[in-house]
Amino acid sequence: MNSPNPHPIYLDCDPGVDDSLALGYLVASPAVRLVGVGTVFGNTAVETGAKNACDWLALMGAGDVPVAIGAKKPSNGEFHGGAAWIHGDHGTGTVTLPESGSTPVDRSAAELLVDLAHRHEGELQIVAVGPLTNLAEALALEPRLPRLVRRVTLMGGAALHPGNISPVTEANVGKDPESARIVFAADWPLTMVGLDVTMRNTFEEEHREALRASGSRSAHHLADVLDFYFDFHIDVYGRRCSALHDPLAAAIAAGGIVPTLAPTVAVDVDDTFGPGRGQTICALGGMHRGFPAQEDAHCSVALEIGTPVAPHLVDVLTTLP
Ligand code: BDR
Ligand code: CA
């Protein structure tokens, strides 16, 4: 059933296998309306990610959603190639998506985000599932952005869970810690969906099969792309399955999944060049007292999710064309 008032969402992403699930979720969820997509370097080069976003959107029946190319590299460094061993050479496992012929708009992702924030003042939600370079650029372009936006939900960081690119650092934050630090410090309500929850919720073969068998062409392609991603996770979990990083952030932003524990606490990002570079330092000292309120804290850190995530994703993704 369509929600009477779906709220507008801008997705910032680096597609990427799990980014594609997030994209599909936001297209399909009746609770939200995807109004723009920006891409950033990360799992692939930014142009490859933008082409993937265009092709996925066309396949998903949402070819009218504007896609903008964003940052090619971190604010303080170079792009050293994507994560082909996780997401495949082109961000789609071993699958070649149907060519849409659609092209990105003639604006940067940061410009598109600022335009959308003005057009949907007080309503726009940002879902960020790649390095945070575009969001930091948008904050520099429009310092009032935190007052224009309703909430930022990002996949990134790790509060109590080990990191995935260093012992303490998660990939999206670690690929541009300077930008992440700016985004976490900005005065907007922010939900951090980090490895604490994304690594504890998996997509299994039965869920992939359900996508494939659903009769949805988009869901079938998502199942195929997941095949390669499942192989990567054998070394992580000891079986073929996957973590649910980006789609969990999308589902939380859309309200389809509600964290059962997400204290609002101060979060800082280590942007020094020591062994903690890219760590999200979350002030969780109140954990044994039920997390008393912290003055000026504006980051909710998702620590527990009650509902099983994978069946919910299957339900939503199989409504795609
Ligand atoms: C994050 O890194 C990327 O590889 C995934 O797409 C996800 O956004 C997980 O650390
Ligand atoms: Ca991503």
Coordinates of C-alpha atoms and ligand atoms in Angstrom, one line a residue:
M1 CA 0.0 0.0 0.0
N2 CA 1.3 3.5 -0.8
S3 CA 2.0 5.8 2.1
P4 CA -0.1 9.0 1.7
N5 CA 2.9 11.1 2.4
P6 CA 6.2 9.3 1.4
H7 CA 9.1 11.4 2.6
P8 CA 11.8 12.5 0.1
I9 CA 15.2 10.7 0.3
Y10 CA 18.5 11.5 -1.3
L11 CA 20.9 8.5 -1.5
D12 CA 24.7 9.0 -1.6
C13 CA 26.4 5.7 -2.6
D14 CA 29.2 3.9 -4.3
P15 CA 27.5 1.0 -6.0
G16 CA 28.6 -1.6 -5.1
V17 CA 26.6 -4.8 -4.5
D18 CA 25.1 -3.9 -1.2
D19 CA 24.5 -0.3 -2.4
S20 CA 22.4 -1.8 -5.1
L21 CA 20.2 -3.5 -2.5
A22 CA 19.9 -0.1 -0.7
L23 CA 18.9 1.6 -4.0
G24 CA 16.3 -1.1 -4.7
Y25 CA 14.9 -0.9 -1.2
L26 CA 14.5 2.9 -1.4
V27 CA 12.8 2.6 -4.9
A28 CA 10.4 0.0 -3.6
S29 CA 9.6 1.2 -0.1
P30 CA 6.2 2.8 -0.1
A31 CA 7.2 4.9 2.9
V32 CA 9.7 7.0 1.0
R33 CA 10.2 8.7 -2.4
L34 CA 13.7 8.6 -3.8
V35 CA 14.3 12.1 -5.3
G36 CA 18.0 11.9 -6.1
V37 CA 21.2 9.8 -6.1
G38 CA 24.8 10.9 -5.8
T39 CA 27.7 8.7 -6.3
V40 CA 31.1 8.8 -4.7
F41 CA 34.4 6.9 -5.2
G42 CA 34.6 3.8 -3.1
N43 CA 33.7 0.3 -4.1
T44 CA 34.4 1.4 -7.7
A45 CA 35.5 4.6 -9.5
V46 CA 32.8 7.2 -9.2
E47 CA 31.9 7.1 -12.9
T48 CA 31.4 3.4 -12.8
G49 CA 29.2 3.7 -9.7
A50 CA 27.1 6.4 -11.5
K51 CA 26.6 4.2 -14.5
N52 CA 25.5 1.3 -12.2
A53 CA 23.1 3.6 -10.4
C54 CA 21.6 4.8 -13.8
D55 CA 21.3 1.2 -15.0
W56 CA 19.8 -0.1 -11.8
L57 CA 17.3 2.7 -11.6
A58 CA 16.1 2.1 -15.2
L59 CA 15.8 -1.7 -14.5
M60 CA 13.8 -0.9 -11.3
G61 CA 11.4 1.4 -13.1
A62 CA 12.8 4.6 -11.6
G63 CA 14.8 5.9 -14.5
D64 CA 13.5 9.5 -13.9
V65 CA 15.4 9.8 -10.6
P66 CA 18.5 12.1 -11.2
V67 CA 21.9 10.6 -10.7
A68 CA 24.9 13.0 -10.1
I69 CA 28.6 12.2 -10.1
G70 CA 30.4 13.3 -7.0
A71 CA 33.8 13.0 -5.5
K72 CA 36.4 11.0 -7.4
K73 CA 38.8 10.8 -4.5
P74 CA 39.0 11.5 -0.7
S75 CA 39.3 15.1 0.5
N76 CA 42.9 14.4 1.6
G77 CA 44.3 11.8 -0.7
E78 CA 44.0 9.7 -3.8
F79 CA 41.6 7.0 -5.0
H80 CA 43.6 3.8 -5.0
G81 CA 41.1 1.6 -6.9
G82 CA 37.9 0.0 -5.7
A83 CA 37.1 -3.2 -3.9
A84 CA 36.9 -5.5 -6.9
W85 CA 37.5 -8.6 -4.7
I86 CA 34.3 -7.8 -2.8
H87 CA 32.1 -6.2 -5.4
G88 CA 33.5 -7.4 -8.7
D89 CA 35.5 -5.4 -11.3
H90 CA 32.5 -3.1 -12.1
G91 CA 30.5 -3.2 -8.8
T92 CA 28.0 -5.7 -10.0
G93 CA 29.8 -9.0 -9.1
T94 CA 30.2 -10.9 -12.4
V95 CA 26.9 -9.6 -13.8
T96 CA 26.5 -7.2 -16.8
L97 CA 23.4 -5.1 -16.2
P98 CA 21.1 -4.3 -19.1
E99 CA 22.3 -1.0 -20.6
S100 CA 19.9 1.8 -19.8
G101 CA 21.5 4.5 -22.0
S102 CA 20.7 7.0 -19.1
T103 CA 23.3 9.4 -18.1
P104 CA 24.1 11.4 -15.0
V105 CA 22.9 15.0 -14.7
D106 CA 25.2 17.9 -15.3
R107 CA 25.7 18.8 -11.6
S108 CA 27.9 17.5 -8.9
A109 CA 26.4 15.2 -6.2
A110 CA 27.0 18.0 -3.6
E111 CA 25.1 20.5 -5.8
L112 CA 22.3 18.1 -6.4
L113 CA 22.0 17.4 -2.6
V114 CA 22.0 21.2 -1.8
D115 CA 19.3 21.8 -4.5
L116 CA 17.1 19.0 -3.1
A117 CA 17.6 20.2 0.5
H118 CA 16.2 23.6 -0.6
R119 CA 13.4 22.1 -2.7
H120 CA 12.3 19.8 0.2
E121 CA 13.2 22.1 3.1
G122 CA 12.7 20.4 6.5
E123 CA 11.7 17.1 4.8
L124 CA 14.7 15.7 3.0
Q125 CA 16.4 12.7 4.5
I126 CA 19.9 11.8 3.5
V127 CA 21.0 8.2 3.3
A128 CA 24.7 7.9 2.9
V129 CA 26.3 4.5 2.3
G130 CA 29.7 5.3 0.8
P131 CA 32.6 7.5 1.9
L132 CA 31.3 10.8 3.2
T133 CA 33.1 13.2 0.8
N134 CA 30.0 14.4 -1.0
L135 CA 28.2 15.3 2.2
A136 CA 31.2 17.2 3.5
E137 CA 31.4 19.1 0.2
A138 CA 27.7 19.9 0.4
L139 CA 28.2 21.3 3.9
A140 CA 30.9 23.6 2.6
L141 CA 28.7 24.7 -0.3
E142 CA 25.7 25.4 2.0
P143 CA 26.5 25.8 5.7
R144 CA 22.8 26.0 6.5
L145 CA 22.4 22.4 5.2
P146 CA 21.9 20.9 8.7
R147 CA 18.9 23.1 9.2
L148 CA 17.4 22.2 5.9
V149 CA 17.6 18.4 6.3
R150 CA 15.4 16.2 8.4
R151 CA 17.9 13.5 9.3
V152 CA 21.1 11.8 8.0
T153 CA 21.3 8.0 8.2
L154 CA 24.6 6.6 7.3
M155 CA 26.2 3.2 7.0
G156 CA 29.6 3.6 8.5
G157 CA 31.7 3.3 11.5
A158 CA 31.9 0.8 14.3
A159 CA 31.2 1.6 18.0
L160 CA 31.9 -1.7 19.8
H161 CA 32.5 -4.0 16.8
P162 CA 36.0 -4.5 15.2
G163 CA 36.7 -2.6 12.0
N164 CA 36.7 -4.1 8.5
I165 CA 39.7 -2.3 7.0
S166 CA 41.8 -2.0 10.2
P167 CA 41.2 -3.4 13.7
V168 CA 39.1 -0.4 14.6
T169 CA 38.0 1.2 11.3
E170 CA 35.1 0.7 9.0
A171 CA 35.6 1.2 5.2
N172 CA 33.2 4.1 4.5
V173 CA 34.6 6.2 7.3
G174 CA 38.2 5.0 6.8
K175 CA 38.3 6.0 3.1
D176 CA 37.9 9.7 4.0
P177 CA 38.1 10.3 7.8
E178 CA 38.5 14.1 7.3
S179 CA 35.1 14.3 5.6
A180 CA 33.5 11.8 8.0
R181 CA 34.7 14.0 10.9
I182 CA 33.0 17.0 9.4
V183 CA 29.7 15.1 8.7
F184 CA 29.6 13.6 12.3
A185 CA 30.3 17.1 13.8
A186 CA 27.6 18.9 11.8
D187 CA 24.6 19.9 13.8
W188 CA 22.0 17.6 12.2
P189 CA 20.2 14.6 13.6
L190 CA 22.3 11.6 12.5
T191 CA 21.8 7.9 12.8
M192 CA 25.0 5.8 12.6
V193 CA 24.3 2.3 11.2
G194 CA 27.7 0.7 11.8
L195 CA 29.2 -2.7 11.8
D196 CA 27.7 -3.3 15.2
V197 CA 24.4 -4.1 13.5
T198 CA 25.3 -4.6 9.8
M199 CA 27.6 -7.5 10.6
R200 CA 25.1 -9.2 12.9
N201 CA 22.4 -9.3 10.2
T202 CA 23.0 -11.6 7.3
F203 CA 21.4 -12.5 4.0
E204 CA 21.4 -16.3 3.5
E205 CA 21.0 -18.6 0.5
E206 CA 17.3 -19.0 1.2
H207 CA 16.8 -15.2 0.9
R208 CA 18.8 -15.0 -2.3
E209 CA 16.7 -17.9 -3.7
A210 CA 13.5 -16.0 -2.7
L211 CA 14.7 -13.0 -4.7
R212 CA 15.5 -15.2 -7.7
A213 CA 12.2 -17.1 -7.6
S214 CA 10.0 -14.0 -7.1
G215 CA 9.2 -13.2 -10.7
S216 CA 10.7 -9.7 -10.2
R217 CA 13.3 -9.0 -12.9
S218 CA 15.2 -6.5 -10.7
A219 CA 15.2 -8.9 -7.7
H220 CA 16.5 -11.7 -10.0
H221 CA 19.4 -9.4 -11.0
L222 CA 20.1 -8.5 -7.4
A223 CA 20.2 -12.2 -6.5
D224 CA 22.7 -12.8 -9.4
V225 CA 24.9 -9.9 -8.2
L226 CA 24.9 -11.2 -4.7
D227 CA 26.4 -14.5 -5.9
F228 CA 29.9 -13.0 -6.1
Y229 CA 29.4 -11.1 -2.8
F230 CA 28.5 -14.3 -1.0
D231 CA 31.8 -15.8 -2.1
F232 CA 33.7 -13.0 -0.5
H233 CA 31.9 -13.6 2.8
I234 CA 33.0 -17.2 3.1
D235 CA 36.2 -16.0 4.8
V236 CA 34.2 -13.7 7.1
Y237 CA 31.4 -16.0 8.3
G238 CA 32.6 -19.5 7.2
R239 CA 29.6 -20.0 4.9
R240 CA 28.1 -18.4 1.7
C241 CA 26.0 -15.5 2.9
S242 CA 26.5 -11.7 3.2
A243 CA 26.5 -8.9 5.7
L244 CA 23.7 -6.4 5.3
H245 CA 25.4 -3.1 5.4
D246 CA 23.8 -0.5 3.1
P247 CA 20.3 -2.0 2.8
L248 CA 20.0 -1.9 6.6
A249 CA 20.8 1.8 6.7
A250 CA 18.1 2.3 3.9
A251 CA 15.5 0.2 5.9
I252 CA 16.2 2.1 9.1
A253 CA 15.9 5.5 7.3
A254 CA 12.6 4.5 5.7
G255 CA 11.3 3.2 9.1
G256 CA 10.9 -0.4 7.9
I257 CA 13.3 -1.5 10.6
V258 CA 13.5 0.2 13.9
P259 CA 16.6 -0.3 16.1
T260 CA 15.8 -1.5 19.6
L261 CA 18.8 0.2 21.1
A262 CA 20.3 3.4 19.6
P263 CA 21.5 5.8 22.2
T264 CA 22.2 9.4 21.3
V265 CA 25.8 10.0 22.2
A266 CA 28.8 12.1 21.1
V267 CA 30.7 10.6 18.2
D268 CA 34.1 11.8 17.0
V269 CA 36.2 10.5 14.1
D270 CA 39.9 9.9 14.4
D271 CA 41.5 11.8 11.4
T272 CA 45.0 11.5 12.7
F273 CA 47.5 9.3 10.9
G274 CA 48.1 6.8 13.7
P275 CA 46.7 3.2 14.1
G276 CA 43.3 4.6 15.0
R277 CA 42.8 6.5 11.7
G278 CA 39.1 6.4 10.7
Q279 CA 37.9 5.0 14.0
T280 CA 34.4 6.3 15.2
I281 CA 34.9 7.1 18.8
C282 CA 31.4 6.8 20.4
A283 CA 30.8 8.0 24.0
L284 CA 29.1 4.9 25.2
G285 CA 30.3 5.2 28.9
G286 CA 26.7 5.3 30.1
M287 CA 25.9 1.8 28.8
H288 CA 25.5 0.3 32.3
R289 CA 23.1 3.1 33.4
G290 CA 20.7 2.9 30.4
F291 CA 22.6 5.7 28.5
P292 CA 21.6 8.9 30.3
A293 CA 21.1 11.9 28.1
Q294 CA 24.3 13.7 26.9
E295 CA 24.0 17.4 26.3
D296 CA 24.4 18.5 22.7
A297 CA 24.8 14.9 21.4
H298 CA 23.0 14.4 18.1
C299 CA 24.2 11.0 16.8
S300 CA 22.1 7.9 17.4
V301 CA 24.3 4.9 17.3
A302 CA 22.4 1.8 16.3
L303 CA 23.5 -1.1 18.6
E304 CA 20.7 -3.6 18.4
I305 CA 18.0 -4.5 15.9
G306 CA 15.0 -6.5 17.0
T307 CA 13.4 -7.5 13.8
P308 CA 15.1 -10.0 11.4
V309 CA 16.2 -7.8 8.5
A310 CA 16.6 -10.3 5.6
P311 CA 13.0 -11.4 5.3
H312 CA 11.9 -7.7 5.4
L313 CA 14.3 -6.9 2.6
V314 CA 13.0 -9.8 0.5
D315 CA 9.4 -8.6 1.1
V316 CA 10.2 -5.1 -0.1
L317 CA 12.7 -6.0 -3.0
T318 CA 10.4 -8.5 -4.6
T319 CA 7.8 -5.7 -5.2
L320 CA 10.2 -4.2 -7.7
P321 CA 9.4 -4.7 -11.4
Ligands
BDR1 C1 30.7 -0.5 3.5 O1 31.8 -0.6 2.6 C2 31.4 -0.9 1.3 O2 32.2 -1.9 0.8 C3 30.0 -1.3 1.4 O3 29.3 -1.0 0.2 C4 29.4 -0.7 2.6 O4 28.9 0.6 2.3 C5 30.8 -1.5 4.6 O5 31.9 -1.3 5.4
CA2 CA 28.5 1.3 0.0

